[in-house]
Coordinates of N, CA and C in Angstrom, one line a residue:
X106 N -1.9 24.6 2.4 CA -1.7 23.4 1.6 C -1.5 22.2 2.5
X107 N -2.3 21.1 2.2 CA -2.2 19.9 3.1 C -0.8 19.2 2.9
X108 N -0.4 18.6 4.0 CA 0.8 17.8 4.0 C 0.6 16.5 3.2
X109 N 1.7 15.8 2.9 CA 1.5 14.5 2.2 C 0.7 13.6 3.0
X110 N 1.0 13.5 4.3 CA 0.2 12.6 5.2 C -1.3 12.9 5.2
X111 N -1.6 14.2 5.3 CA -3.0 14.6 5.3 C -3.7 14.3 4.0
X112 N -3.0 14.4 2.9 CA -3.5 14.1 1.5 C -3.7 12.6 1.4
X113 N -2.7 11.8 1.8 CA -2.9 10.3 1.8 C -4.0 9.9 2.6
X114 N -4.2 10.5 3.8 CA -5.3 10.1 4.7 C -6.6 10.4 4.1
X115 N -6.8 11.6 3.5 CA -8.0 11.9 2.8 C -8.4 11.0 1.7
X116 N -7.4 10.7 0.8 CA -7.6 9.8 -0.3 C -8.0 8.4 0.2
X117 N -7.2 7.9 1.2 CA -7.5 6.6 1.7 C -8.9 6.5 2.3
X118 N -9.3 7.5 3.0 CA -10.7 7.5 3.6 C -11.7 7.4 2.4
X119 N -11.5 8.1 1.3 CA -12.5 8.0 0.2 C -12.4 6.6 -0.4
X120 N -11.2 6.1 -0.7 CA -11.1 4.9 -1.4 C -11.5 3.7 -0.5
X121 N -11.2 3.7 0.7 CA -11.6 2.7 1.6 C -13.1 2.7 1.8
X122 N -13.7 3.8 1.9 CA -15.2 3.9 1.9 C -15.8 3.3 0.7
X123 N -15.3 3.6 -0.5 CA -15.8 3.0 -1.7 C -15.7 1.5 -1.6
X124 N -14.5 1.0 -1.2 CA -14.3 -0.5 -1.1 C -15.3 -1.2 -0.2
X125 N -15.4 -0.7 1.0 CA -16.3 -1.3 2.0 C -17.7 -0.9 2.0
X126 N -18.1 0.1 1.2 CA -19.4 0.5 1.0 C -20.0 1.2 2.2
X127 N -19.2 1.8 3.0 CA -19.6 2.6 4.2 C -18.5 3.6 4.5
X128 N -18.9 4.7 5.2 CA -17.8 5.7 5.6 C -16.7 5.1 6.4
X129 N -15.5 5.5 6.1 CA -14.3 5.0 6.7 C -13.5 6.1 7.4
X130 N -13.0 5.9 8.5 CA -12.1 6.8 9.2 C -10.7 6.2 9.3
X131 N -9.7 7.0 8.9 CA -8.3 6.5 8.9 C -7.6 6.9 10.1
X132 N -7.0 5.9 10.8 CA -6.2 6.2 12.0 C -4.9 5.5 11.9
X133 N -3.9 6.0 12.7 CA -2.6 5.4 12.8 C -1.9 5.4 11.5
X134 N -2.0 6.3 10.6 CA -1.4 6.4 9.3 C 0.1 6.7 9.5
X135 N 1.0 5.9 9.0 CA 2.4 6.2 9.1 C 3.1 5.6 8.0
X136 N 4.1 6.3 7.5 CA 4.9 5.8 6.4 C 6.0 4.9 6.9
X137 N 6.2 3.8 6.3 CA 7.1 2.8 6.8 C 8.5 3.0 6.1
X138 N 9.5 2.5 6.7 CA 10.8 2.7 6.2 C 11.1 1.8 5.0
X139 N 12.1 2.2 4.2 CA 12.4 1.4 3.0 C 12.0 1.9 1.7
X140 N 12.8 1.8 0.7 CA 12.5 2.2 -0.6 C 12.5 3.7 -0.8
X141 N 13.3 4.1 -1.8 CA 13.5 5.6 -2.1 C 12.4 6.0 -3.1
X142 N 11.9 5.1 -4.0 CA 11.0 5.5 -5.0 C 9.6 4.9 -4.7
X143 N 9.5 3.9 -3.9 CA 8.2 3.3 -3.6 C 7.9 3.5 -2.1
X144 N 6.6 3.6 -1.8 CA 6.2 3.9 -0.5 C 5.3 2.8 0.1
X145 N 5.5 2.5 1.4 CA 4.6 1.6 2.1 C 4.0 2.4 3.3
X146 N 2.7 2.4 3.4 CA 2.1 3.2 4.5 C 1.2 2.2 5.3
X147 N 1.3 2.2 6.6 CA 0.5 1.4 7.5 C -0.6 2.3 8.0
X148 N -1.8 1.7 8.1 CA -2.9 2.4 8.7 C -4.0 1.5 9.1
X149 N -4.9 2.1 9.9 CA -6.1 1.4 10.3 C -7.3 2.1 9.7
X150 N -8.3 1.4 9.3 CA -9.5 2.0 8.8 C -10.7 1.5 9.7
X151 N -11.4 2.4 10.2 CA -12.6 2.1 11.0 C -13.8 2.2 10.1
X152 N -14.5 1.1 10.0 CA -15.7 1.0 9.1 C -16.8 0.3 9.9
X153 N -17.9 1.0 10.1 CA -19.0 0.4 10.8 C -18.6 -0.2 12.2
X154 N -17.7 0.5 12.9 CA -17.2 0.0 14.2 C -16.2 -1.1 14.1
X155 N -15.8 -1.5 13.0 CA -14.8 -2.6 12.8 C -13.5 -2.0 12.4
X156 N -12.4 -2.4 13.0 CA -11.0 -1.9 12.7 C -10.4 -2.9 11.7
X157 N -9.9 -2.3 10.6 CA -9.2 -3.1 9.6 C -7.7 -2.6 9.6
X158 N -6.8 -3.5 9.8 CA -5.4 -3.2 9.8 C -4.9 -3.4 8.3
X159 N -4.5 -2.3 7.7 CA -4.2 -2.2 6.3 C -2.8 -1.7 5.9
X160 N -2.4 -1.9 4.7 CA -1.2 -1.4 4.1 C -1.5 -0.8 2.8
X161 N -0.9 0.4 2.5 CA -1.0 1.0 1.2 C 0.4 0.8 0.6
X162 N 0.4 0.2 -0.6 CA 1.7 0.1 -1.4 C 1.5 1.1 -2.6
X163 N 2.5 2.0 -2.7 CA 2.4 3.1 -3.7 C 3.6 3.5 -4.4
X164 N 3.5 3.8 -5.7 CA 4.5 4.5 -6.4 C 3.9 5.9 -6.7
X165 N 4.5 6.9 -6.0 CA 4.0 8.3 -6.3 C 4.0 8.6 -7.8
X166 N 3.2 9.5 -8.2 CA 3.2 9.9 -9.7 C 4.7 10.0 -10.2
X167 N 4.9 9.5 -11.4 CA 6.3 9.5 -11.9 C 6.8 10.9 -12.1
X168 N 8.0 11.1 -11.6 CA 8.7 12.3 -11.7 C 10.1 12.0 -12.0
X169 N 10.6 12.1 -13.2 CA 12.0 11.9 -13.5 C 12.5 10.5 -13.5
X170 N 11.6 9.5 -13.6 CA 12.1 8.1 -13.7 C 12.6 7.9 -15.1
X171 N 13.7 7.2 -15.2 CA 14.3 6.9 -16.5 C 13.5 5.8 -17.2
X172 N 13.7 5.6 -18.5 CA 13.1 4.5 -19.2 C 13.6 3.1 -18.6
X173 N 14.8 3.1 -18.3 CA 15.4 1.8 -17.7 C 14.8 1.5 -16.3
X174 N 14.6 2.6 -15.5 CA 14.0 2.3 -14.2 C 12.5 1.8 -14.4
X175 N 11.8 2.4 -15.3 CA 10.4 1.9 -15.6 C 10.4 0.5 -16.2
X176 N 11.4 0.2 -17.0 CA 11.5 -1.1 -17.7 C 11.8 -2.3 -16.7
X177 N 12.6 -2.0 -15.7 CA 13.0 -3.1 -14.8 C 12.2 -3.3 -13.6
X178 N 11.3 -2.3 -13.3 CA 10.5 -2.4 -12.1 C 9.1 -2.9 -12.4
X179 N 8.6 -3.8 -11.5 CA 7.3 -4.3 -11.6 C 6.3 -3.1 -11.1
X180 N 5.3 -2.9 -11.9 CA 4.4 -1.8 -11.5 C 3.4 -2.3 -10.4
X181 N 2.8 -1.4 -9.7 CA 1.8 -1.8 -8.6 C 0.7 -2.6 -9.2
X182 N 0.1 -2.3 -10.3 CA -1.0 -3.0 -10.9 C -0.6 -4.5 -11.1
X183 N 0.5 -4.8 -11.6 CA 1.0 -6.1 -11.8 C 1.2 -6.8 -10.5
X184 N 1.9 -6.1 -9.5 CA 2.1 -6.6 -8.2 C 0.8 -7.0 -7.5
X185 N -0.2 -6.2 -7.7 CA -1.5 -6.4 -7.1 C -2.1 -7.7 -7.6
X186 N -2.0 -7.9 -9.0 CA -2.6 -9.1 -9.6 C -1.9 -10.3 -9.2
X187 N -0.6 -10.2 -9.1 CA 0.2 -11.4 -8.7 C -0.2 -11.8 -7.3
X188 N -0.3 -10.8 -6.4 CA -0.7 -11.1 -5.0 C -2.1 -11.7 -5.0
X189 N -3.0 -11.2 -5.8 CA -4.4 -11.7 -5.9 C -4.3 -13.2 -6.3
X190 N -3.6 -13.5 -7.3 CA -3.5 -14.9 -7.8 C -2.9 -15.8 -6.7
X191 N -1.8 -15.3 -6.1 CA -1.1 -16.1 -5.1 C -2.1 -16.4 -3.9
X192 N -2.7 -15.3 -3.4 CA -3.7 -15.5 -2.3 C -4.8 -16.4 -2.6
X193 N -5.4 -16.3 -3.8 CA -6.5 -17.1 -4.3 C -6.0 -18.6 -4.4
X194 N -4.7 -18.8 -4.7 CA -4.2 -20.2 -4.8 C -3.8 -20.8 -3.5
X195 N -4.0 -20.0 -2.4 CA -3.7 -20.5 -1.1 C -2.4 -20.2 -0.5
X196 N -1.6 -19.4 -1.2 CA -0.3 -19.0 -0.7 C -0.6 -18.1 0.5
X197 N 0.2 -18.3 1.6 CA 0.0 -17.5 2.8 C 0.6 -16.1 2.5
X198 N -0.3 -15.1 2.3 CA 0.2 -13.8 2.0 C -0.9 -12.8 2.4
X199 N -0.6 -11.5 2.6 CA -1.6 -10.6 2.9 C -2.7 -10.5 1.8
X200 N -3.9 -10.4 2.2 CA -5.0 -10.3 1.2 C -5.0 -9.0 0.5
X201 N -4.9 -9.0 -0.8 CA -5.0 -7.7 -1.6 C -6.4 -7.4 -1.6
X202 N -6.8 -6.1 -1.3 CA -8.2 -5.7 -1.3 C -8.6 -4.9 -2.5
X203 N -7.9 -3.8 -2.8 CA -8.4 -2.9 -3.9 C -7.3 -2.0 -4.4
X204 N -7.4 -1.6 -5.7 CA -6.5 -0.7 -6.3 C -7.1 0.7 -6.2
X205 N -6.2 1.7 -6.1 CA -6.7 3.1 -6.2 C -6.8 3.4 -7.6
X206 N -7.6 4.4 -7.9 CA -7.9 4.8 -9.3 C -7.0 6.0 -9.7
X207 N -6.9 6.3 -10.9 CA -6.2 7.5 -11.4 C -6.8 8.8 -10.8
X208 N -8.1 8.8 -10.6 CA -8.7 10.0 -10.0 C -8.3 10.2 -8.5
X209 N -7.8 9.1 -7.9 CA -7.3 9.3 -6.5 C -6.1 10.1 -6.4
X210 N -5.3 10.2 -7.5 CA -4.1 11.0 -7.7 C -3.0 10.7 -6.7
X211 N -2.8 9.5 -6.3 CA -1.7 9.1 -5.5 C -0.7 8.3 -6.2
X212 N -0.8 8.2 -7.5 CA 0.1 7.4 -8.3 C -0.4 6.0 -8.3
X213 N 0.4 5.0 -8.8 CA 0.0 3.6 -8.8 C 0.0 3.1 -7.4
X214 N -1.2 2.6 -7.0 CA -1.3 2.2 -5.6 C -2.4 1.1 -5.4
X215 N -2.2 0.3 -4.3 CA -3.2 -0.6 -3.9 C -3.2 -0.8 -2.4
X216 N -4.2 -1.4 -1.9 CA -4.4 -1.6 -0.4 C -4.5 -3.1 -0.2
X217 N -3.8 -3.6 0.8 CA -3.9 -5.0 1.3 C -4.0 -5.0 2.8
X218 N -4.4 -6.2 3.3 CA -4.5 -6.4 4.7 C -3.1 -6.4 5.3
X219 N -3.0 -5.9 6.5 CA -1.7 -5.9 7.2 C -1.5 -7.1 8.1
X220 N -0.4 -7.7 8.0 CA 0.0 -8.9 8.8 C 1.1 -8.4 9.7
X221 N 0.9 -8.7 11.0 CA 2.0 -8.3 12.0 C 3.2 -9.1 11.8
X222 N 4.3 -8.5 12.2 CA 5.6 -9.2 12.1 C 6.7 -8.2 11.6
X223 N 7.8 -8.8 11.3 CA 8.9 -8.0 10.7 C 9.1 -8.3 9.3
X224 N 9.2 -7.2 8.5 CA 9.2 -7.4 7.0 C 10.6 -7.6 6.5
X225 N 11.6 -7.3 7.3 CA 13.0 -7.4 6.8 C 13.6 -8.6 7.4
X226 N 14.0 -9.6 6.6 CA 14.7 -10.8 7.1 C 16.0 -10.4 7.7
X227 N 16.3 -11.1 8.8 CA 17.6 -10.9 9.4 C 18.4 -12.2 9.3
X228 N 19.6 -12.1 8.8 CA 20.4 -13.3 8.6 C 21.7 -13.2 9.4
X229 N 22.3 -14.2 9.6 CA 23.7 -14.2 10.2 C 24.7 -14.1 9.1
X230 N 25.7 -13.3 9.3 CA 26.8 -13.1 8.4 C 28.0 -13.9 9.0
X231 N 28.5 -14.8 8.3 CA 29.7 -15.5 8.8 C 30.9 -14.9 8.2
X232 N 31.7 -14.5 9.1 CA 33.0 -13.8 8.7 C 34.1 -14.8 9.0
X233 N 34.9 -15.1 7.9 CA 36.0 -16.1 8.0 C 37.2 -15.4 8.5

């Protein structure tokens, strides 16, 4: 039985190949920290000799989420469309590339370009 990482890599290779219209090889796939129910994966896709630095945002197939949890959370499809609109309007943001399909069986998910840097803001805490 393949591991979660192996399964994600296989699906990403297929989905990325569909998007770019050429065979893709997935490298440097790693799950990033943060979020108990949502996942962020960093990876590189090699397509026609070009390296694409990418991110997978994913909600694994729902297992045991309450109605309240589903009601207050923004779903990946909505998040993808908001990012598309923001990026198209000139907001500095990662370029959203494509959504995964139900047939990909990774849950709600999409892929966007990866931007280097730190995702977690660090602030100073003033203690009186």
